[in-house]
Coordinates of C-alpha atoms (C1' of nucleotides) in Angstrom, one line a residue:
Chain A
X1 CA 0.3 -11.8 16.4
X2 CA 3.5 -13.8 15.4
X3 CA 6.6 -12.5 17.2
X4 CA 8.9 -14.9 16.3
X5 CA 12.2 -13.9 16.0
X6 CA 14.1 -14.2 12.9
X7 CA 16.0 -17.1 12.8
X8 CA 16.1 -18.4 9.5
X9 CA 19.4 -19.2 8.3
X10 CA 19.7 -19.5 4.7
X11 CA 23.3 -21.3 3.9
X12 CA 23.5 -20.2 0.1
X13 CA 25.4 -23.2 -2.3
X14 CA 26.9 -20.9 -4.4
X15 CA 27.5 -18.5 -2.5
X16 CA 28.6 -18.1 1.2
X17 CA 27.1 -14.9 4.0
X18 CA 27.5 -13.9 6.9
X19 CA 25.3 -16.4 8.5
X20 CA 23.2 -13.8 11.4
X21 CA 23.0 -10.6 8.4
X22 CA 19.6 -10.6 7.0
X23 CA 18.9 -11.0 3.0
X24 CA 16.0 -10.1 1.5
X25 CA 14.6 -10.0 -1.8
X26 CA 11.6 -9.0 -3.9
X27 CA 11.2 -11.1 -7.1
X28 CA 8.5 -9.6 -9.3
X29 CA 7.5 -11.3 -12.7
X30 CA 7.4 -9.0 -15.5
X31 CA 4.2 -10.4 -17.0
X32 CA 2.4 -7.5 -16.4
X33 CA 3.5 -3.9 -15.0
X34 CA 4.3 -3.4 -11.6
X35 CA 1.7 -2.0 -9.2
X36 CA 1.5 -0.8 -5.9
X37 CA 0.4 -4.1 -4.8
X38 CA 3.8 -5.5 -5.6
X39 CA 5.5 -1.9 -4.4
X40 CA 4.4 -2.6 -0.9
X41 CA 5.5 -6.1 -0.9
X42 CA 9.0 -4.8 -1.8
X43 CA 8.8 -2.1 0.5
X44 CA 8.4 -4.2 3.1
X45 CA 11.2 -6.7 2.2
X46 CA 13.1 -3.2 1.2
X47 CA 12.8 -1.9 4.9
X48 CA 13.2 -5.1 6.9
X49 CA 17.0 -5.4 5.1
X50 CA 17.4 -1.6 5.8
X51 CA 15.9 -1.6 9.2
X52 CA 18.9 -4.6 10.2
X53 CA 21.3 -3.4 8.2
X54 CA 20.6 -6.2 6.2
X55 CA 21.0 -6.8 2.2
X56 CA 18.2 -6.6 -0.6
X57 CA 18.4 -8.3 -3.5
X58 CA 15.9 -7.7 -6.8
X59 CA 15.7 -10.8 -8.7
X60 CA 13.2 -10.7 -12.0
X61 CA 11.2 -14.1 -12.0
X62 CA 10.8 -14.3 -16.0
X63 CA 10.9 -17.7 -16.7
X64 CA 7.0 -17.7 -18.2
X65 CA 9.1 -16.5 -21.5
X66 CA 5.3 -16.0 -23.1
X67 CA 4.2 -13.5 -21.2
X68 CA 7.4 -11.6 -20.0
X69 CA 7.8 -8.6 -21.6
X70 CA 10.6 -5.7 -21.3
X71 CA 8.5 -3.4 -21.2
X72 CA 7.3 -4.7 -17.6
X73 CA 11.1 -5.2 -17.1
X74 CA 11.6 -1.5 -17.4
X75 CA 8.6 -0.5 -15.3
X76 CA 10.2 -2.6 -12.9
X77 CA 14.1 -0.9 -12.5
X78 CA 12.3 2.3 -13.0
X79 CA 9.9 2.3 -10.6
X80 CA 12.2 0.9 -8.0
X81 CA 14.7 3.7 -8.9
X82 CA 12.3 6.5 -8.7
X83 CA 10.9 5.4 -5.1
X84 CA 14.8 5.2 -4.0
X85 CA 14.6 1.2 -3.2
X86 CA 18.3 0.5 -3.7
X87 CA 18.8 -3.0 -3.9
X88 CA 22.5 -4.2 -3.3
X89 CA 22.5 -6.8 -5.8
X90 CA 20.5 -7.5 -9.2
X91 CA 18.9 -7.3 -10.9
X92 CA 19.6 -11.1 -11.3
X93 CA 17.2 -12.6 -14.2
X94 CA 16.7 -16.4 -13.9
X95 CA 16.7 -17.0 -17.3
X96 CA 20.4 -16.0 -17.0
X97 CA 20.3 -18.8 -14.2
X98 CA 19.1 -21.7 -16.4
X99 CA 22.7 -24.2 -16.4
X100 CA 22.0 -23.9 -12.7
X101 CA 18.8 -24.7 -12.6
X102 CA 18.9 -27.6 -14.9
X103 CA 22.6 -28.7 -12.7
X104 CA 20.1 -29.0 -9.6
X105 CA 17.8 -31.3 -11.2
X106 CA 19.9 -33.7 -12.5
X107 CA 21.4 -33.7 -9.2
X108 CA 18.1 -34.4 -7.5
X109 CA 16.9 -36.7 -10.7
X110 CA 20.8 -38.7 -9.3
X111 CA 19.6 -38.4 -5.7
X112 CA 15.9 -39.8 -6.6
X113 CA 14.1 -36.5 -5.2
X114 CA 12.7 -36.0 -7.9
X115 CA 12.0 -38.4 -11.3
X116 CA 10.6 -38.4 -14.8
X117 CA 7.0 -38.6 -15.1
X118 CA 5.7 -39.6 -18.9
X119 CA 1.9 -38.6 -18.1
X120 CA 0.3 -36.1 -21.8
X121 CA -1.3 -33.3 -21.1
X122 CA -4.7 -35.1 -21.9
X123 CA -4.2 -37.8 -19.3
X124 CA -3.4 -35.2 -16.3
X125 CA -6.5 -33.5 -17.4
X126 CA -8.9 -36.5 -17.6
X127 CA -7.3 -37.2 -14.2
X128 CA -8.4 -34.0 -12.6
X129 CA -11.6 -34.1 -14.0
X130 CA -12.5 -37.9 -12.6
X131 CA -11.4 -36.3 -9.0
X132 CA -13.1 -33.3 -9.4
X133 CA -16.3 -35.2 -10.1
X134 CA -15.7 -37.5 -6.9
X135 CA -15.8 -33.9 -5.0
X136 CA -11.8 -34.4 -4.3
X137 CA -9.2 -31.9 -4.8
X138 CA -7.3 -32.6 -8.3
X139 CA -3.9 -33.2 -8.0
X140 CA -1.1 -35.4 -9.0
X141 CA -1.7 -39.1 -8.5
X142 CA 2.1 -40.0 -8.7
X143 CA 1.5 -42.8 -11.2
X144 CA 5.0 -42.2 -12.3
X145 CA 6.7 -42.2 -9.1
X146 CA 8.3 -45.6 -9.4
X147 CA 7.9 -46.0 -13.6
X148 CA 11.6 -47.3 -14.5
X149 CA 11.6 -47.6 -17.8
X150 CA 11.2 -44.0 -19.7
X151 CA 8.0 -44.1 -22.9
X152 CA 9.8 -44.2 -26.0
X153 CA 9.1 -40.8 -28.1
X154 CA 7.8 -39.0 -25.0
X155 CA 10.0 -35.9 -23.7
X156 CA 9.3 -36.6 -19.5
X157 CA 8.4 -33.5 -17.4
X158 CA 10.4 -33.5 -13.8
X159 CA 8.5 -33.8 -10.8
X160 CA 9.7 -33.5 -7.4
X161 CA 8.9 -36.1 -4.8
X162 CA 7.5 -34.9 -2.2
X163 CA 7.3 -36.6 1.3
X164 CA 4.0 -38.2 1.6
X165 CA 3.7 -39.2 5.4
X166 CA 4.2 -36.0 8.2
X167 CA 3.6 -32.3 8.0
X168 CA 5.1 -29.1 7.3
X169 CA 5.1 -26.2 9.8
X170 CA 5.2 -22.7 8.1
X171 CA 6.3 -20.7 10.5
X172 CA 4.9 -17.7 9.2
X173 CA 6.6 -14.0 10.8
X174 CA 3.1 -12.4 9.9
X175 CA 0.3 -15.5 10.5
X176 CA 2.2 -17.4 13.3
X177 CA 2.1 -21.5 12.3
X178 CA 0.3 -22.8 9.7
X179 CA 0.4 -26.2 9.3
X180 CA 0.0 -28.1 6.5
X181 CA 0.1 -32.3 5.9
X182 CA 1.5 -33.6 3.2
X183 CA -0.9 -36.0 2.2
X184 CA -2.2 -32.8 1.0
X185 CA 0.7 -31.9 -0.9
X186 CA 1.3 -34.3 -4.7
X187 CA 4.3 -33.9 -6.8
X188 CA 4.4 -30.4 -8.5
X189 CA 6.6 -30.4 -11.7
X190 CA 10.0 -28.6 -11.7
X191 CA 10.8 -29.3 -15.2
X192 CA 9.1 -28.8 -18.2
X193 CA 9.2 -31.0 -20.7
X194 CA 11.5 -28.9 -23.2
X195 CA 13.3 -29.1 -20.2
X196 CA 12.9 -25.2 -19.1
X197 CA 12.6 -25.2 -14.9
X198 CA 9.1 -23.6 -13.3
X199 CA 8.3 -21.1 -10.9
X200 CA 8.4 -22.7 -8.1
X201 CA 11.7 -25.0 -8.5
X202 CA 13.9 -21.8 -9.7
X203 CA 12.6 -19.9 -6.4
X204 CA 13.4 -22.1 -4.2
X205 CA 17.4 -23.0 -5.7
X206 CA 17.6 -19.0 -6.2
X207 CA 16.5 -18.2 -2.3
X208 CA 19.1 -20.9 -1.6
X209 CA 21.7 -19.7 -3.6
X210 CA 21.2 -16.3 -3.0
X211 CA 21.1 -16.5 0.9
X212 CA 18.2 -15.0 1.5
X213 CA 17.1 -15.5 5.1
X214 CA 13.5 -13.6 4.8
X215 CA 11.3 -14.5 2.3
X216 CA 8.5 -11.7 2.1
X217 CA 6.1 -11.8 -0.5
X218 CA 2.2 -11.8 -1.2
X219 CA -0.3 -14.2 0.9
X220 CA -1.2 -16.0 -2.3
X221 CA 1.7 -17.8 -1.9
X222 CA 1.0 -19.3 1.6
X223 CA -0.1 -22.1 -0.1
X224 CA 3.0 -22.8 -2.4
X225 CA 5.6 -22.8 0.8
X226 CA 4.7 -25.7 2.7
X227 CA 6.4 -27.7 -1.1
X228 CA 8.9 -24.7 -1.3
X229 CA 10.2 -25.5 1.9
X230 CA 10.1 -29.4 1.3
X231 CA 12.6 -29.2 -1.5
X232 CA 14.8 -26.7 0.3
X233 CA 15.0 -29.9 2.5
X234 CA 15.6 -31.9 0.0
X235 CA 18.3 -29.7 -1.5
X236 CA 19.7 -29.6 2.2
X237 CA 18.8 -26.6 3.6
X238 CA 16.9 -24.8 6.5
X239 CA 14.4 -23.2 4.7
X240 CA 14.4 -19.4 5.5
X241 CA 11.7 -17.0 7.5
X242 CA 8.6 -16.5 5.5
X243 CA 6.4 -13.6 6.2
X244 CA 3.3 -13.7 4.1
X245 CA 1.7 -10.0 3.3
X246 CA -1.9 -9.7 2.7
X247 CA -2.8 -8.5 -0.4
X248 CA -4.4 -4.8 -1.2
X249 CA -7.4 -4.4 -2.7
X250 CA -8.9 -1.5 -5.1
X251 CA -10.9 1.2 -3.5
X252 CA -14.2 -0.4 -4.1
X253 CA -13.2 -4.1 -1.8
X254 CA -12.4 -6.3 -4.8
X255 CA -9.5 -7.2 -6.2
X256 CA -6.9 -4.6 -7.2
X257 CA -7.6 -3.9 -11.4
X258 CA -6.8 -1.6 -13.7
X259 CA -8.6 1.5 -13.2
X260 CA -7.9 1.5 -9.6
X261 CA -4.7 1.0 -8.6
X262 CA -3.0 -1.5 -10.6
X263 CA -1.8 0.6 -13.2
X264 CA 2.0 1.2 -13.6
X265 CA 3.5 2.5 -10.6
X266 CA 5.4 5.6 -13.0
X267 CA 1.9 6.7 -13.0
X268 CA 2.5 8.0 -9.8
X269 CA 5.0 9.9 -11.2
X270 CA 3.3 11.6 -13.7
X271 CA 0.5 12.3 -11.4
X272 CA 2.5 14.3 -9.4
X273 CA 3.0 11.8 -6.2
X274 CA 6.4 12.3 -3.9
X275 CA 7.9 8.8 -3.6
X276 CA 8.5 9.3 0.0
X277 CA 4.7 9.9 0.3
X278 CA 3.5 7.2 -2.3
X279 CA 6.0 5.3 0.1
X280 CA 4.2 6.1 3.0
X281 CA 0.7 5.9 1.9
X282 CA 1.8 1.8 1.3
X283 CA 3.7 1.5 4.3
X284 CA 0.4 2.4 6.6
X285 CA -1.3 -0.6 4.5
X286 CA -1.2 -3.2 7.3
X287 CA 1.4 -1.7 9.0
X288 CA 1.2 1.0 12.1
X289 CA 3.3 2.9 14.6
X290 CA 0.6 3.8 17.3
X291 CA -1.0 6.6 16.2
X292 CA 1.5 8.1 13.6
X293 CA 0.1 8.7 10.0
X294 CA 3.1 10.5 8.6
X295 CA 6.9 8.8 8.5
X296 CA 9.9 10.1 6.5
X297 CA 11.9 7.6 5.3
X298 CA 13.8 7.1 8.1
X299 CA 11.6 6.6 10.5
X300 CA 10.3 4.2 8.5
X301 CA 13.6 2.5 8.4
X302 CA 13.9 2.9 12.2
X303 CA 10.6 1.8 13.2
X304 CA 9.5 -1.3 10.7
X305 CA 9.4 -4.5 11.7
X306 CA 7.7 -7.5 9.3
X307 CA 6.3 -9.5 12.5
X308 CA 4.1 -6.2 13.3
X309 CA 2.2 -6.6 9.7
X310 CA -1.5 -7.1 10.1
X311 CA -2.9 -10.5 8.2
X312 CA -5.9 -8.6 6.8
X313 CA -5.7 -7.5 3.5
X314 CA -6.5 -3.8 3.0
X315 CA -8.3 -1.3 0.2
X316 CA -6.2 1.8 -1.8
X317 CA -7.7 5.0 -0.2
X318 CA -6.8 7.4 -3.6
X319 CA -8.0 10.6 -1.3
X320 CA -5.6 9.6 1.9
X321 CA -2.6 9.0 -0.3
X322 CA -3.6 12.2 -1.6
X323 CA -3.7 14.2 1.4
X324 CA -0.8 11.8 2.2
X325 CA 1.2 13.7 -0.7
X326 CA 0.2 17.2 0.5
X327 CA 1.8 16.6 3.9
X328 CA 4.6 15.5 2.1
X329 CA 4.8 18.2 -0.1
X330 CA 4.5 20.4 3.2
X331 CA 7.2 19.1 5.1
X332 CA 9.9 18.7 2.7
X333 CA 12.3 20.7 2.5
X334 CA 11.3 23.0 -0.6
X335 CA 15.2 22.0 -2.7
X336 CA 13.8 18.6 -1.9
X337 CA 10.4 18.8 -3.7
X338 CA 12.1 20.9 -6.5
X339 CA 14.0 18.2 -7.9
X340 CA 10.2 16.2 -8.7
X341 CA 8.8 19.2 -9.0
X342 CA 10.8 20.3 -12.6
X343 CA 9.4 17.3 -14.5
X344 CA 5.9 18.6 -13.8
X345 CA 7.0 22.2 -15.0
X346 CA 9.3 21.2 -17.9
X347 CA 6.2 19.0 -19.2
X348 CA 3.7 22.2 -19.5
X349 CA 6.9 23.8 -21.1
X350 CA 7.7 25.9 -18.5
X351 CA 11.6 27.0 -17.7
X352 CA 13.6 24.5 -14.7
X353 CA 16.5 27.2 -14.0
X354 CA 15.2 29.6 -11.5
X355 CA 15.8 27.7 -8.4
X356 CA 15.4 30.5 -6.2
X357 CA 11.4 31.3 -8.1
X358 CA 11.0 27.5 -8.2
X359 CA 10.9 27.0 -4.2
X360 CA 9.0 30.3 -3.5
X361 CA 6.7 28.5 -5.4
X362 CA 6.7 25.2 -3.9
X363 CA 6.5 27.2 -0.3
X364 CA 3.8 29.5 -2.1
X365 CA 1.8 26.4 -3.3
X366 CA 2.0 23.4 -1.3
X367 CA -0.6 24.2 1.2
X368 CA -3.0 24.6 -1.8
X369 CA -2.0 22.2 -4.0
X370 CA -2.0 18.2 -3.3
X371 CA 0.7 16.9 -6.3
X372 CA 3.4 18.5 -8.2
X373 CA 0.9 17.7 -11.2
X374 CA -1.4 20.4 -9.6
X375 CA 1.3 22.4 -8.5
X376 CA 3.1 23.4 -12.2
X377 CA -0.6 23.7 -13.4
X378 CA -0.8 26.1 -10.8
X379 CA 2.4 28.3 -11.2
X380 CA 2.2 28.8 -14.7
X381 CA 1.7 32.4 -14.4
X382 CA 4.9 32.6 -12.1
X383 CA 7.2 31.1 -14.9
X384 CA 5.7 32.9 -18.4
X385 CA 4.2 36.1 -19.5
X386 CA 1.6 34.0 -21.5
X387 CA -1.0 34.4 -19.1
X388 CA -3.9 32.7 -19.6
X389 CA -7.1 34.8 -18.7
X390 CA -9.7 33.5 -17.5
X391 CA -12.7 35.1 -19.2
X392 CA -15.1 35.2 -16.2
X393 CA -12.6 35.9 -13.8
X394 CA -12.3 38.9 -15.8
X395 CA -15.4 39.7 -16.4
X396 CA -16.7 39.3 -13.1
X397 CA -13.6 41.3 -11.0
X398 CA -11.9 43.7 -13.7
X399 CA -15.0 45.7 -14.3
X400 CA -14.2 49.6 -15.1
X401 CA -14.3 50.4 -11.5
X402 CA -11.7 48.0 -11.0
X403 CA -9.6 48.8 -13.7
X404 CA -9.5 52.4 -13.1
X405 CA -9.0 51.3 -9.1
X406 CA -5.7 49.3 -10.7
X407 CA -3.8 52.2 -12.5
X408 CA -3.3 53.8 -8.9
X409 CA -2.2 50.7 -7.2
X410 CA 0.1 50.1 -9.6
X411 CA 1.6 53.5 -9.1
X412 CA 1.6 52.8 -5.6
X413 CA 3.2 49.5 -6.5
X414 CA 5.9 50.9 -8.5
X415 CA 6.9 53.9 -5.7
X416 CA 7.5 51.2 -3.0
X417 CA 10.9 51.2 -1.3
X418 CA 11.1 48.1 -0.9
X419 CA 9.3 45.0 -2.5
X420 CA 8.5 42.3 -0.4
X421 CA 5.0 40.4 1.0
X422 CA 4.8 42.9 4.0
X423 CA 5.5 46.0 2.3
X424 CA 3.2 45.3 -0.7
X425 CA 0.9 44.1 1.9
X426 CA 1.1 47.1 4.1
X427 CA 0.5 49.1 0.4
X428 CA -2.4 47.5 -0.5
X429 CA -3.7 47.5 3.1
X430 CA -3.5 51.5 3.2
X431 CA -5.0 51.9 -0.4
X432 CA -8.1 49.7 0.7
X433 CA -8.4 52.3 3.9
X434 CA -8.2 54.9 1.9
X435 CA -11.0 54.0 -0.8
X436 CA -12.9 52.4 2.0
X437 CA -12.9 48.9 0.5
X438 CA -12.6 45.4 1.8
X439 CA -9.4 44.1 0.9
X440 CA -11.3 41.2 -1.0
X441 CA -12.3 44.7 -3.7
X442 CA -8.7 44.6 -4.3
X443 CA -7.2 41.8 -4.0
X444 CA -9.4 39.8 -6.4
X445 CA -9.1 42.3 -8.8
X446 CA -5.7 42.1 -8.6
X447 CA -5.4 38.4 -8.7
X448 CA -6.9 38.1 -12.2
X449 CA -4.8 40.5 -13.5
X450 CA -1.6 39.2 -12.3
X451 CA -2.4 35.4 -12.4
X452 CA -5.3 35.0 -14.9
X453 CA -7.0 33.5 -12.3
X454 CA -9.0 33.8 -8.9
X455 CA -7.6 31.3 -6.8
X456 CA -3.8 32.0 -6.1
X457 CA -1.1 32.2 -2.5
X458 CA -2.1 35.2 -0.7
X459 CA -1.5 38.2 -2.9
X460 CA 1.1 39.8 -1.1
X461 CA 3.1 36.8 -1.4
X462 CA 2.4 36.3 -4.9
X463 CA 3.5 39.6 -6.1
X464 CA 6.8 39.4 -4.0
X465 CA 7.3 35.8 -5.6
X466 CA 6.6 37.3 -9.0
X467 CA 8.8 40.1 -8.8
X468 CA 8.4 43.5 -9.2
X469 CA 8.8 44.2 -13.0
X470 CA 6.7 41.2 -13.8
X471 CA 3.9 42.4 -11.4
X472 CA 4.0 46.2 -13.0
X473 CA 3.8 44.6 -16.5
X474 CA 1.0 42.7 -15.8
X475 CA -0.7 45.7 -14.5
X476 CA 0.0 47.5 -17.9
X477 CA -3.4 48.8 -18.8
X478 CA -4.8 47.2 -21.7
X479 CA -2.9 44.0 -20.7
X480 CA -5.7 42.2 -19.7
Chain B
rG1 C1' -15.4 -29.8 -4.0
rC2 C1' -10.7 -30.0 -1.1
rU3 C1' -6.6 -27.3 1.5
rC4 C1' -5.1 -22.8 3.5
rC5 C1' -5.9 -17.6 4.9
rC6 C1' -8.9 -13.5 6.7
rU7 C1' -13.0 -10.6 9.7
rU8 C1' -12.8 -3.2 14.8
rC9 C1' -16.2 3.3 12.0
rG10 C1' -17.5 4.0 4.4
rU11 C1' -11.7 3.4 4.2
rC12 C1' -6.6 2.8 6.7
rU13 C1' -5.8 1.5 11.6
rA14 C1' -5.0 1.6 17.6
rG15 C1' -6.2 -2.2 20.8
rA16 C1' -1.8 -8.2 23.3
rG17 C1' -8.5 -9.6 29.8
rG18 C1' -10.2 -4.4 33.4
rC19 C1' -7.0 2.1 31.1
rC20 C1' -12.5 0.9 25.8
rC21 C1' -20.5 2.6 26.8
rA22 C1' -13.6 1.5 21.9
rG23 C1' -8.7 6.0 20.4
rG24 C1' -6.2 8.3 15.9
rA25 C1' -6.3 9.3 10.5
rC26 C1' -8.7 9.9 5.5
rA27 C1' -13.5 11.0 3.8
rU28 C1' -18.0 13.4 5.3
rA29 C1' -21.3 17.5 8.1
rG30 C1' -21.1 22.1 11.0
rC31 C1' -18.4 26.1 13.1
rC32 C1' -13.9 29.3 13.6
rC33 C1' -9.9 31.8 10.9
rU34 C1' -9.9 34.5 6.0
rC35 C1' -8.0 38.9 0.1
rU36 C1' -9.3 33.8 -3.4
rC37 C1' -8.2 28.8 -2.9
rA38 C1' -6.2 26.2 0.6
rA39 C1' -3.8 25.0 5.0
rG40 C1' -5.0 25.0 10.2
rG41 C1' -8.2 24.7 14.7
rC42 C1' -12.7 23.0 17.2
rU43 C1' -17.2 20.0 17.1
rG44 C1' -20.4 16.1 15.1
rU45 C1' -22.1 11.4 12.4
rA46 C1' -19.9 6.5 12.3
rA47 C1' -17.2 0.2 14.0
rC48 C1' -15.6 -4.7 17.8
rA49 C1' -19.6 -10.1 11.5
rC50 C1' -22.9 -13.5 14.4
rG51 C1' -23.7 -17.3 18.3
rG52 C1' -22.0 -20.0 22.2
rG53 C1' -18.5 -20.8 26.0
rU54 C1' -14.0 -19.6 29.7
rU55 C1' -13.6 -15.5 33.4
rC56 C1' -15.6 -11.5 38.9
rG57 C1' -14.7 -9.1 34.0
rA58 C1' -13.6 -10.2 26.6
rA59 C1' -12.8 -6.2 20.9
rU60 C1' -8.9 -9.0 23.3
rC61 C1' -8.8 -16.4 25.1
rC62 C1' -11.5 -21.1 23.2
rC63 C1' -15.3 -23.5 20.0
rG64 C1' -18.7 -23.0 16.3
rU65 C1' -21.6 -20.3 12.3
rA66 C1' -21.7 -16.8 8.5
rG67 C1' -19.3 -13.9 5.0
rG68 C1' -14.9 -12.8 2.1
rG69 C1' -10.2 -14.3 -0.2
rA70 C1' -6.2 -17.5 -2.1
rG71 C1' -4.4 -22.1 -4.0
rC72 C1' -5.5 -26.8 -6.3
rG73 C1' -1.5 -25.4 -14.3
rC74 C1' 4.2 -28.4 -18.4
rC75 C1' 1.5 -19.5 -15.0
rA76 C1' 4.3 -16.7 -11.7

RNA sequence: GCUCCCUUCGUCUAGAGGCCCAGGACAUAGCCCUCUCAAGGCUGUAACACGGGUUCGAAUCCCGUAGGGAGCGCCA
């Protein structure tokens, strides 16, 4: 395991840091919606800047104008504002960034890092094709390396020249070294030839100019950084730390798709997931504290570190981020889960204004239910007098017996001194003595009439919670 | 094809040479508790990919093999 400590020193152009602070940043594309895949990865950048004090930076990589769309954009600022990852600056968008991008290029066209190349589409293509028939790996041939004279009518691409002699030394925070020679490496293009900048030109200048000292992103771009990090030389700077992730995988072992997992992260939201426990859930994905499954955010805070990431990439467990949530919903303070919880009831049209009713519920609930989805489907019956009645619930435990047996609870009910769980429950306790009945002969009985339902908290607490008007209504013969 | 990465129970993981005939968690099976459903408690099934080394001793170190994955774009 790579315990190399974090040295990078990122000495931004534009900009000048504190040179020892850490800077992170995550830079999704919004080509398609953001996932937990890419949640994790910025969690992880999130909490290493946290975890130093350091800064985090959100920068959106849109430069593929195609296939970047706002609505990704959105999902994006969203989703990072409903899990609580604050960024302290952004989000920047490099198409706002372009003068700059296209001011570094000319200076490295000036410095002869990088230089025109003339080559069509067609002639790259039947290149690759010639090497990939000789078995070799298609690349770049750098036929254009030392052209001086430009082709008359043809708009040139940029390519940057990379070293072709010596190696490159990744010194990864998650894989240890990685080494890779250059001969490997051919001259990628920074500059279309419309003149717009790529991917992996506009990272690099942006890391730069942003001072970002820890570069944490997804394993599939291991293979990119060994060129990343030659132009940041070029440019004249120390490249930063890089810590490559592994990535997550759906449920099944393959890669993360729709269906499983890579949907929008909101739709943990509307499922009814806790950030802090979606949060969580991600965190534990090639990550570990000993034997510690559940960390509140600020443990997280206090206790991540990026060099203690395993390389191995790791498959999206639905039921464990489920029973993730529960212990979530468990532990947190009840005001807490309120304020996710409303959504959930304003969205079956329930009312959002009894706080007090609200977290008896969520105390009531959250051992029983496993998202705030499940939760307000719940509780219905604690927020409206529409009770839905579940017609063999009814049939099955209000027979005539147990009607009759309800009238005289209810007057028991109603004479109580005081209403609360033990005193109803001492009341219904002595009525079941009395009649000789298990205090399932009640209580199920009971439960339908009052909820509609036969699964509900324990009946004592359930009348208390519903009050006692509501419960004496209920019990209103003919009612159900 | 080439380059790079990865490999402990079904899944997430602990494990930095003896504490490991491998521990925890989810899931799963059984039991307990019990007014329903849960939650909780206890118990069980279940893994070091394979083969060679190194060593008194290897899940841990080295070398191979196999299997997975990523990249090789005027995508990010």
């Amino acid at each position: 395991m790579a315990r190399v400590d974090a040295g990078g020193r990122g000495r931004g152009s534009a900009t000048i840091r504190a040179p020892m602070s850490i800077v992170t940043r995550f830079a999704p594309s919004p080509t398609g919606l953001l996932h937990i895949g890419g949640v994790r990865t910025a969690l992880f950048s999130w909490l290493q800047a946290r975890r130093h004090g350091g800064k985090f930076i959100l920068r959106i990589e849109d430069t593929d104008r195609e296939r970047s769309t706002d609505a990704a954009v959105r999902v994006i600022v969203d989703g990072m504002h409903w899990l609580g990852l604050d960024s302290d600056e952004g989000p920047y968008y490099q198409t706002q960034r372009f003068d700059r991008y296209r001011a570094v290029i000319r200076e490295m066209l000036a410095a002869g890092t990088a230089y025109h190349c003339y080559c069509s589409k067609e002639e790259l293509e039947q290149m690759r094709a010639e090497q990939t028939a000789r078995k070799e790996k298609p690349r770049y041939d750098g036929r254009c390396r030392d052209r001086q004279a430009p082709v008359a009518g043809v708009p040139p691409v940029v390519r940057f020249r990379n070293p072709t002699d010596g190696e490159v030394v990744v010194k990864d925070l998650v894989h240890g070294d990685i080494v890779f020679r250059n001969a490997e490496l051919d001259d990628l293009i920074i500059a279309r030839s419309d003149g717009t900048p790529t991917y992996n030109f506009c990272v690099v200048v942006d890391d730069a100019d942003m001072g970002i000292t820890h570069v944490i992103r997804g394993d599939d771009h291991i293979n990119n950084t060994p060129r990343q990090m030659n132009m940041l030389t070029a440019l004249g700077h120390v490249p930063p730390a890089y810590a490559h992730v592994p990535m997550i995988l759906g449920p099944d072992g393959a890669k993360l798709s729709k269906r499983h997992g890579a949907v929008s992260v909101l739709q943990y939201e509307e499922e009814g997931y806790l950030p802090d426990a979606l949060l969580n859930y991600l965190v534990r994905l090639g990550w570990s504290h000993g034997d510690q499954e559940i960390f509140t955010r600020e443990e997280m805070i206090a206790l991540f570190d990026i060099g203690d990431v395993n390389k191995a990439a790791s498959a999206f467990n639905p039921e464990k981020l489920l029973w993730l949530n529960q212990q979530h919903l468990m532990r947190a303070r009840p005001s807490a889960v309120a304020r996710y919880l409303k959504p959930h009831l304003a969205r079956l049209g329930l009312p959002t204004d009894n706080e007090a009713l609200i977290e008896g519920v969520i105390v009531a609930q959250r051992e029983r239910t496993k998202t705030l989805k499940e939760m307000a489907l719940a509780s219905r019956f604690f927020f409206t007098d529409a009770v839905d009645y579940d017609a063999k619930a009814v049939a099955k435990h209000l027979t005539a017996d147990a009607r009759a047996m309800l009238v005289t609870l209810r007057e028991r009910l109603a004479a109580l001194a005081t209403w609360d769980a033990p005193a109803i429950h001492a009341a219904i306790e002595t009525f079941a003595a009395e009649l000789a009945l298990g205090l399932g002969k009640i209580a199920q009985p009971l439960r339908v009439a009052v909820s509609g339902g036969t699964v509900s908290p324990p009946i004592d607490q359930t009348l208390a919670l519903l009050g006692r008007a509501r419960t004496l209504a209920r019990l209103e013969p003919g009612r159900y």
